Amino acid sequence: SLDWKKYEAVTKYIYKTLGKQSGVKIKGYGSSCKITGKSGVAHQIDILTTHSDGVHEYQTAIECKYWKEKINKDIVMKVSEIIEDSGLNKGVIVSKSGFTQDGIEYAKYRNIGLVELREIEENDLEGNPTKFDVGVLEVHTKCVIHRPEILNIEIDSVEKIQLEKKFWKNRDIIMWSNGKQVRFANYIKEFQDELHLQGKLSQTITKRYEIPGGRLINEQTRSSVNINEITFTGVLRKIDKSSNLRFAIEDQVWLILKSLFEKKTFTFSKSGIIIEK
């Protein structure tokens, strides 16, 4: 949201941006921008711009009013006096809330520019876009992965019974005859690593792990079965995860500027895009 400091900063940015093509430059800005008039009194100028026609340099004082009230003739008169005392060529008042009728009439008489700059409202958007098209972002990613896929696992039991898959799980334990215990998941991981190591894409690989006198223990039920070996069959797949993504980048309309005497209107986005309506 705006406050008076941001309001001045935004105003400076607008005049700097819009004035580039015509050679307008920011000469001074903020509390340190002061001009001593013919009266000997120092006047603080919110924004001081200059431009040259090749022979003469012209200076314009811009007064920013982030007020809830409309600017009346008294404020216009005060700015006019500062312009005259400072010997500047032009004065502009930028107001958040607009101007009273007497303020407009006196500004026209004294050749003071009036600009209304405020946040966009609903009625400003009738028939006008609420967003700016900033551009298009294209993201191209090249990603190919090799993924080991286990096709089959056969467990040779001493009793020659067919073990259903629900009997063994990754966390189940294989106990060797010497008391050594190995998680079933370790054999799966070792076989997957073997598929990677061989690097034979799309070729079926089979590997047997002999476990003489071993037992497969179901961790949940603690039931067990005597086994001789485990045979894994798998394949190394090549998977293309490459993608092409396209994003339309948009920016929300934020501010509207109306120059009363020049009859010009501009809209602005928060990223700084300026469009003349």
mmCIF file of C-alpha atoms in Angstrom:
data_model
loop_
_atom_site.group_PDB
_atom_site.id
_atom_site.type_symbol
_atom_site.label_atom_id
_atom_site.label_comp_id
_atom_site.label_asym_id
_atom_site.label_seq_id
_atom_site.Cartn_x
_atom_site.Cartn_y
_atom_site.Cartn_z
ATOM 1 C CA SER A 1 0.000 0.000 0.000
ATOM 2 C CA LEU A 2 1.065 3.589 -0.618
ATOM 3 C CA ASP A 3 2.146 6.176 1.899
ATOM 4 C CA TRP A 4 3.426 9.694 1.209
ATOM 5 C CA LYS A 5 7.055 8.576 0.855
ATOM 6 C CA LYS A 6 6.197 5.827 -1.629
ATOM 7 C CA TYR A 7 3.865 8.221 -3.396
ATOM 8 C CA GLU A 8 6.716 10.657 -4.002
ATOM 9 C CA ALA A 9 9.026 7.836 -5.109
ATOM 10 C CA VAL A 10 6.450 6.511 -7.567
ATOM 11 C CA THR A 11 5.846 10.010 -8.927
ATOM 12 C CA LYS A 12 9.575 10.480 -9.467
ATOM 13 C CA TYR A 13 9.780 7.145 -11.299
ATOM 14 C CA ILE A 14 6.836 8.078 -13.539
ATOM 15 C CA TYR A 15 8.258 11.450 -14.573
ATOM 16 C CA LYS A 16 11.703 9.967 -15.085
ATOM 17 C CA THR A 17 10.322 7.163 -17.248
ATOM 18 C CA LEU A 18 7.848 9.222 -19.282
ATOM 19 C CA GLY A 19 10.358 12.029 -19.741
ATOM 20 C CA LYS A 20 13.197 9.945 -21.171
ATOM 21 C CA GLN A 21 12.160 10.368 -24.799
ATOM 22 C CA SER A 22 11.839 14.146 -24.478
ATOM 23 C CA GLY A 23 15.064 14.569 -22.510
ATOM 24 C CA VAL A 24 13.526 15.247 -19.106
ATOM 25 C CA LYS A 25 15.849 14.448 -16.192
ATOM 26 C CA ILE A 26 15.446 14.389 -12.416
ATOM 27 C CA LYS A 27 17.636 17.132 -10.958
ATOM 28 C CA GLY A 28 16.540 16.885 -7.325
ATOM 29 C CA TYR A 29 14.265 14.815 -5.084
ATOM 30 C CA GLY A 30 13.137 14.594 -1.469
ATOM 31 C CA SER A 31 13.922 16.620 1.639
ATOM 32 C CA SER A 32 17.401 17.559 0.398
ATOM 33 C CA CYS A 33 16.025 19.218 -2.747
ATOM 34 C CA LYS A 34 15.846 22.934 -1.908
ATOM 35 C CA ILE A 35 15.993 26.135 -3.936
ATOM 36 C CA THR A 36 16.653 29.600 -2.495
ATOM 37 C CA GLY A 37 14.298 32.134 -4.019
ATOM 38 C CA LYS A 38 14.771 35.824 -4.826
ATOM 39 C CA SER A 39 13.361 36.514 -1.380
ATOM 40 C CA GLY A 40 16.284 34.722 0.229
ATOM 41 C CA VAL A 41 13.949 32.005 1.552
ATOM 42 C CA ALA A 42 14.820 28.334 0.844
ATOM 43 C CA HIS A 43 11.957 26.316 -0.637
ATOM 44 C CA GLN A 44 11.792 22.529 -0.429
ATOM 45 C CA ILE A 45 10.817 20.930 -3.744
ATOM 46 C CA ASP A 46 9.481 17.355 -3.795
ATOM 47 C CA ILE A 47 10.769 16.636 -7.323
ATOM 48 C CA LEU A 48 12.747 18.980 -9.561
ATOM 49 C CA THR A 49 13.067 18.102 -13.254
ATOM 50 C CA THR A 50 15.032 19.730 -16.058
ATOM 51 C CA HIS A 51 14.955 19.573 -19.825
ATOM 52 C CA SER A 52 16.722 21.522 -22.543
ATOM 53 C CA ASP A 53 15.789 22.660 -26.024
ATOM 54 C CA GLY A 54 19.448 22.870 -26.949
ATOM 55 C CA VAL A 55 19.712 26.525 -26.031
ATOM 56 C CA HIS A 56 17.899 27.002 -22.727
ATOM 57 C CA GLU A 57 17.368 24.762 -19.723
ATOM 58 C CA TYR A 58 13.894 24.646 -18.237
ATOM 59 C CA GLN A 59 13.144 23.582 -14.682
ATOM 60 C CA THR A 60 9.872 22.195 -13.363
ATOM 61 C CA ALA A 61 8.889 21.768 -9.713
ATOM 62 C CA ILE A 62 6.573 18.861 -8.925
ATOM 63 C CA GLU A 63 4.629 19.019 -5.669
ATOM 64 C CA CYS A 64 3.182 15.705 -4.389
ATOM 65 C CA LYS A 65 0.051 15.735 -2.230
ATOM 66 C CA TYR A 66 -0.890 12.364 -0.759
ATOM 67 C CA TRP A 67 -3.940 13.843 0.963
ATOM 68 C CA LYS A 68 -7.463 12.632 1.569
ATOM 69 C CA GLU A 69 -8.799 16.099 0.726
ATOM 70 C CA LYS A 70 -8.952 17.673 -2.700
ATOM 71 C CA ILE A 71 -6.393 20.379 -3.435
ATOM 72 C CA ASN A 72 -7.974 23.854 -3.356
ATOM 73 C CA LYS A 73 -6.870 27.237 -4.723
ATOM 74 C CA ASP A 74 -4.926 28.083 -1.552
ATOM 75 C CA ILE A 75 -2.481 25.235 -2.173
ATOM 76 C CA VAL A 76 -2.237 26.126 -5.861
ATOM 77 C CA MET A 77 -1.557 29.744 -4.907
ATOM 78 C CA LYS A 78 1.211 28.677 -2.509
ATOM 79 C CA VAL A 79 2.904 26.515 -5.170
ATOM 80 C CA SER A 80 2.571 29.348 -7.685
ATOM 81 C CA GLU A 81 4.346 31.734 -5.294
ATOM 82 C CA ILE A 82 7.195 29.259 -4.784
ATOM 83 C CA ILE A 83 7.608 28.869 -8.560
ATOM 84 C CA GLU A 84 7.732 32.622 -9.054
ATOM 85 C CA ASP A 85 10.119 33.281 -6.149
ATOM 86 C CA SER A 86 12.447 30.451 -7.195
ATOM 87 C CA GLY A 87 12.573 31.554 -10.806
ATOM 88 C CA LEU A 88 11.434 28.170 -12.075
ATOM 89 C CA ASN A 89 9.733 27.769 -15.420
ATOM 90 C CA LYS A 90 6.855 25.478 -14.499
ATOM 91 C CA GLY A 91 5.003 23.942 -11.584
ATOM 92 C CA VAL A 92 2.987 20.721 -11.354
ATOM 93 C CA ILE A 93 0.826 19.489 -8.491
ATOM 94 C CA VAL A 94 0.253 15.746 -8.231
ATOM 95 C CA SER A 95 -2.724 14.847 -6.038
ATOM 96 C CA LYS A 96 -4.138 11.577 -4.773
ATOM 97 C CA SER A 97 -7.664 12.967 -4.277
ATOM 98 C CA GLY A 98 -8.028 15.411 -7.145
ATOM 99 C CA PHE A 99 -8.761 19.134 -7.073
ATOM 100 C CA THR A 100 -11.564 21.518 -6.200
ATOM 101 C CA GLN A 101 -13.087 23.616 -8.975
ATOM 102 C CA ASP A 102 -11.511 26.841 -7.733
ATOM 103 C CA GLY A 103 -8.164 25.054 -7.552
ATOM 104 C CA ILE A 104 -8.509 23.970 -11.185
ATOM 105 C CA GLU A 105 -9.480 27.436 -12.360
ATOM 106 C CA TYR A 106 -6.657 29.182 -10.526
ATOM 107 C CA ALA A 107 -4.086 26.602 -11.701
ATOM 108 C CA LYS A 108 -5.153 27.179 -15.307
ATOM 109 C CA TYR A 109 -4.764 30.949 -14.794
ATOM 110 C CA ARG A 110 -1.288 30.566 -13.258
ATOM 111 C CA ASN A 111 -0.178 27.863 -15.742
ATOM 112 C CA ILE A 112 0.267 25.250 -13.013
ATOM 113 C CA GLY A 113 -0.097 21.669 -14.241
ATOM 114 C CA LEU A 114 -2.557 19.447 -12.369
ATOM 115 C CA VAL A 115 -2.200 15.672 -12.241
ATOM 116 C CA GLU A 116 -4.371 13.140 -10.434
ATOM 117 C CA LEU A 117 -2.418 10.031 -9.452
ATOM 118 C CA ARG A 118 -4.143 7.355 -7.402
ATOM 119 C CA GLU A 119 -4.746 3.659 -7.030
ATOM 120 C CA ILE A 120 -7.049 2.136 -9.611
ATOM 121 C CA GLU A 121 -10.756 1.856 -8.779
ATOM 122 C CA GLU A 122 -13.475 -0.415 -10.107
ATOM 123 C CA ASN A 123 -15.095 2.222 -12.300
ATOM 124 C CA ASP A 124 -11.719 2.981 -13.931
ATOM 125 C CA LEU A 125 -11.612 -0.544 -15.304
ATOM 126 C CA GLU A 126 -14.850 -0.522 -17.276
ATOM 127 C CA GLY A 127 -13.898 -1.554 -20.786
ATOM 128 C CA ASN A 128 -10.210 -1.528 -19.855
ATOM 129 C CA PRO A 129 -7.891 -4.456 -19.081
ATOM 130 C CA THR A 130 -7.139 -5.237 -15.445
ATOM 131 C CA LYS A 131 -3.808 -6.837 -16.339
ATOM 132 C CA PHE A 132 -0.820 -6.079 -18.528
ATOM 133 C CA ASP A 133 0.735 -8.735 -20.723
ATOM 134 C CA VAL A 134 4.378 -8.615 -19.680
ATOM 135 C CA GLY A 135 5.615 -11.401 -21.930
ATOM 136 C CA VAL A 136 6.012 -15.142 -22.275
ATOM 137 C CA LEU A 137 8.409 -17.317 -20.307
ATOM 138 C CA GLU A 138 9.458 -20.589 -21.936
ATOM 139 C CA VAL A 139 11.203 -23.212 -19.818
ATOM 140 C CA HIS A 140 12.853 -26.126 -21.602
ATOM 141 C CA THR A 141 14.183 -28.918 -19.393
ATOM 142 C CA LYS A 142 16.243 -31.877 -20.588
ATOM 143 C CA CYS A 143 15.996 -34.723 -18.118
ATOM 144 C CA VAL A 144 16.660 -38.410 -18.815
ATOM 145 C CA ILE A 145 16.718 -40.846 -15.911
ATOM 146 C CA HIS A 146 17.654 -44.513 -15.668
ATOM 147 C CA ARG A 147 15.264 -46.355 -13.408
ATOM 148 C CA PRO A 148 15.754 -49.970 -12.273
ATOM 149 C CA GLU A 149 12.522 -51.942 -12.437
ATOM 150 C CA ILE A 150 12.134 -55.289 -10.695
ATOM 151 C CA LEU A 151 10.019 -57.608 -12.826
ATOM 152 C CA ASN A 152 9.961 -60.695 -10.626
ATOM 153 C CA ILE A 153 11.213 -62.063 -7.328
ATOM 154 C CA GLU A 154 11.354 -65.803 -6.721
ATOM 155 C CA ILE A 155 12.100 -67.292 -3.320
ATOM 156 C CA ASP A 156 13.203 -70.936 -3.357
ATOM 157 C CA SER A 157 11.911 -72.511 -0.145
ATOM 158 C CA VAL A 158 13.212 -75.755 1.271
ATOM 159 C CA GLU A 159 9.654 -76.992 1.574
ATOM 160 C CA LYS A 160 9.127 -76.118 -2.142
ATOM 161 C CA ILE A 161 6.057 -74.106 -1.291
ATOM 162 C CA GLN A 162 4.951 -71.102 -3.334
ATOM 163 C CA LEU A 163 5.410 -67.962 -1.252
ATOM 164 C CA GLU A 164 2.877 -65.251 -1.899
ATOM 165 C CA LYS A 165 4.175 -61.695 -2.057
ATOM 166 C CA LYS A 166 2.170 -60.675 0.975
ATOM 167 C CA PHE A 167 4.325 -63.057 3.042
ATOM 168 C CA TRP A 168 7.512 -61.067 2.494
ATOM 169 C CA LYS A 169 7.905 -57.335 2.727
ATOM 170 C CA ASN A 170 10.833 -54.953 2.445
ATOM 171 C CA ARG A 171 11.276 -54.817 6.213
ATOM 172 C CA ASP A 172 11.244 -58.576 6.684
ATOM 173 C CA ILE A 173 14.429 -60.306 7.768
ATOM 174 C CA ILE A 174 16.570 -62.971 6.188
ATOM 175 C CA MET A 175 18.566 -64.911 8.754
ATOM 176 C CA TRP A 176 21.640 -66.858 7.656
ATOM 177 C CA SER A 177 22.685 -70.150 9.213
ATOM 178 C CA ASN A 178 25.509 -68.330 11.032
ATOM 179 C CA GLY A 179 23.014 -65.968 12.704
ATOM 180 C CA LYS A 180 23.641 -63.016 10.402
ATOM 181 C CA GLN A 181 20.495 -60.971 9.786
ATOM 182 C CA VAL A 182 19.831 -58.923 6.632
ATOM 183 C CA ARG A 183 16.765 -56.897 5.733
ATOM 184 C CA PHE A 184 14.952 -58.127 2.632
ATOM 185 C CA ALA A 185 15.089 -54.513 1.391
ATOM 186 C CA ASN A 186 18.907 -54.724 1.337
ATOM 187 C CA TYR A 187 18.783 -57.443 -1.343
ATOM 188 C CA ILE A 188 16.338 -55.370 -3.386
ATOM 189 C CA LYS A 189 18.654 -52.340 -3.155
ATOM 190 C CA GLU A 190 21.704 -54.402 -4.067
ATOM 191 C CA PHE A 191 19.978 -55.782 -7.162
ATOM 192 C CA GLN A 192 18.846 -52.326 -8.238
ATOM 193 C CA ASP A 193 22.433 -51.105 -7.888
ATOM 194 C CA GLU A 194 23.553 -54.059 -10.014
ATOM 195 C CA LEU A 195 21.153 -53.022 -12.795
ATOM 196 C CA HIS A 196 22.629 -49.517 -12.704
ATOM 197 C CA LEU A 197 26.175 -50.907 -12.661
ATOM 198 C CA GLN A 198 25.646 -53.098 -15.718
ATOM 199 C CA GLY A 199 23.934 -50.243 -17.540
ATOM 200 C CA LYS A 200 22.234 -52.534 -20.057
ATOM 201 C CA LEU A 201 19.179 -50.525 -21.006
ATOM 202 C CA SER A 202 15.997 -52.486 -21.719
ATOM 203 C CA GLN A 203 17.785 -55.844 -21.274
ATOM 204 C CA THR A 204 16.351 -58.336 -18.802
ATOM 205 C CA ILE A 205 18.845 -59.210 -16.081
ATOM 206 C CA THR A 206 18.565 -62.099 -13.622
ATOM 207 C CA LYS A 207 20.622 -62.564 -10.475
ATOM 208 C CA ARG A 208 20.512 -65.237 -7.784
ATOM 209 C CA TYR A 209 21.461 -64.843 -4.151
ATOM 210 C CA GLU A 210 22.232 -68.185 -2.487
ATOM 211 C CA ILE A 211 21.358 -68.350 1.198
ATOM 212 C CA PRO A 212 22.092 -71.934 2.345
ATOM 213 C CA GLY A 213 20.377 -72.777 5.624
ATOM 214 C CA GLY A 214 18.657 -69.409 5.644
ATOM 215 C CA ARG A 215 15.292 -68.411 6.955
ATOM 216 C CA LEU A 216 12.865 -65.692 5.808
ATOM 217 C CA ILE A 217 11.166 -64.189 8.847
ATOM 218 C CA ASN A 218 7.956 -62.202 8.484
ATOM 219 C CA GLU A 219 8.536 -59.178 10.720
ATOM 220 C CA GLN A 220 4.867 -58.645 11.531
ATOM 221 C CA THR A 221 3.724 -62.213 12.248
ATOM 222 C CA ARG A 222 7.179 -63.579 13.164
ATOM 223 C CA SER A 223 6.359 -66.667 11.102
ATOM 224 C CA SER A 224 9.269 -68.008 9.055
ATOM 225 C CA VAL A 225 10.132 -70.347 6.228
ATOM 226 C CA ASN A 226 13.409 -72.043 5.360
ATOM 227 C CA ILE A 227 14.888 -70.848 2.054
ATOM 228 C CA ASN A 228 17.823 -71.694 -0.239
ATOM 229 C CA GLU A 229 18.033 -68.717 -2.554
ATOM 230 C CA ILE A 230 16.352 -65.568 -3.880
ATOM 231 C CA THR A 231 16.219 -64.807 -7.596
ATOM 232 C CA PHE A 232 15.617 -61.317 -8.904
ATOM 233 C CA THR A 233 14.687 -60.447 -12.463
ATOM 234 C CA GLY A 234 14.666 -56.851 -13.597
ATOM 235 C CA VAL A 235 15.414 -54.317 -16.281
ATOM 236 C CA LEU A 236 16.980 -50.880 -16.454
ATOM 237 C CA ARG A 237 14.556 -48.455 -18.069
ATOM 238 C CA LYS A 238 15.423 -45.186 -19.769
ATOM 239 C CA ILE A 239 12.765 -42.606 -18.990
ATOM 240 C CA ASP A 240 12.658 -39.244 -20.710
ATOM 241 C CA LYS A 241 11.320 -36.599 -18.322
ATOM 242 C CA SER A 242 12.154 -33.663 -20.581
ATOM 243 C CA SER A 243 9.508 -30.973 -20.805
ATOM 244 C CA ASN A 244 8.691 -27.725 -22.529
ATOM 245 C CA LEU A 245 6.652 -25.307 -20.432
ATOM 246 C CA ARG A 246 5.211 -21.979 -21.525
ATOM 247 C CA PHE A 247 3.954 -19.344 -19.090
ATOM 248 C CA ALA A 248 2.137 -16.140 -19.918
ATOM 249 C CA ILE A 249 3.439 -13.445 -17.550
ATOM 250 C CA GLU A 250 0.894 -10.853 -16.485
ATOM 251 C CA ASP A 251 1.001 -7.896 -14.141
ATOM 252 C CA GLN A 252 -1.904 -6.299 -12.315
ATOM 253 C CA VAL A 253 -2.966 -2.731 -13.079
ATOM 254 C CA TRP A 254 -2.174 -0.657 -9.969
ATOM 255 C CA LEU A 255 -2.267 3.115 -10.526
ATOM 256 C CA ILE A 256 -3.963 5.554 -12.855
ATOM 257 C CA LEU A 257 -2.636 8.997 -13.795
ATOM 258 C CA LYS A 258 -4.766 11.724 -15.326
ATOM 259 C CA SER A 259 -3.259 14.976 -16.579
ATOM 260 C CA LEU A 260 -6.174 17.429 -16.359
ATOM 261 C CA PHE A 261 -5.052 20.079 -18.825
ATOM 262 C CA GLU A 262 -3.140 17.852 -21.253
ATOM 263 C CA LYS A 263 -6.050 15.386 -21.368
ATOM 264 C CA LYS A 264 -3.765 12.355 -21.056
ATOM 265 C CA THR A 265 -4.328 9.202 -19.033
ATOM 266 C CA PHE A 266 -1.808 6.508 -18.127
ATOM 267 C CA THR A 267 -2.090 3.257 -16.207
ATOM 268 C CA PHE A 268 0.720 1.626 -14.260
ATOM 269 C CA SER A 269 1.555 -1.808 -12.894
ATOM 270 C CA LYS A 270 3.490 -2.541 -9.706
ATOM 271 C CA SER A 271 6.434 -3.805 -11.737
ATOM 272 C CA GLY A 272 6.690 -0.407 -13.413
ATOM 273 C CA ILE A 273 4.956 -0.931 -16.760
ATOM 274 C CA ILE A 274 3.353 2.260 -18.071
ATOM 275 C CA ILE A 275 0.671 2.310 -20.751
ATOM 276 C CA GLU A 276 -1.030 5.388 -22.190
ATOM 277 C CA LYS A 277 -4.773 4.889 -22.569
#
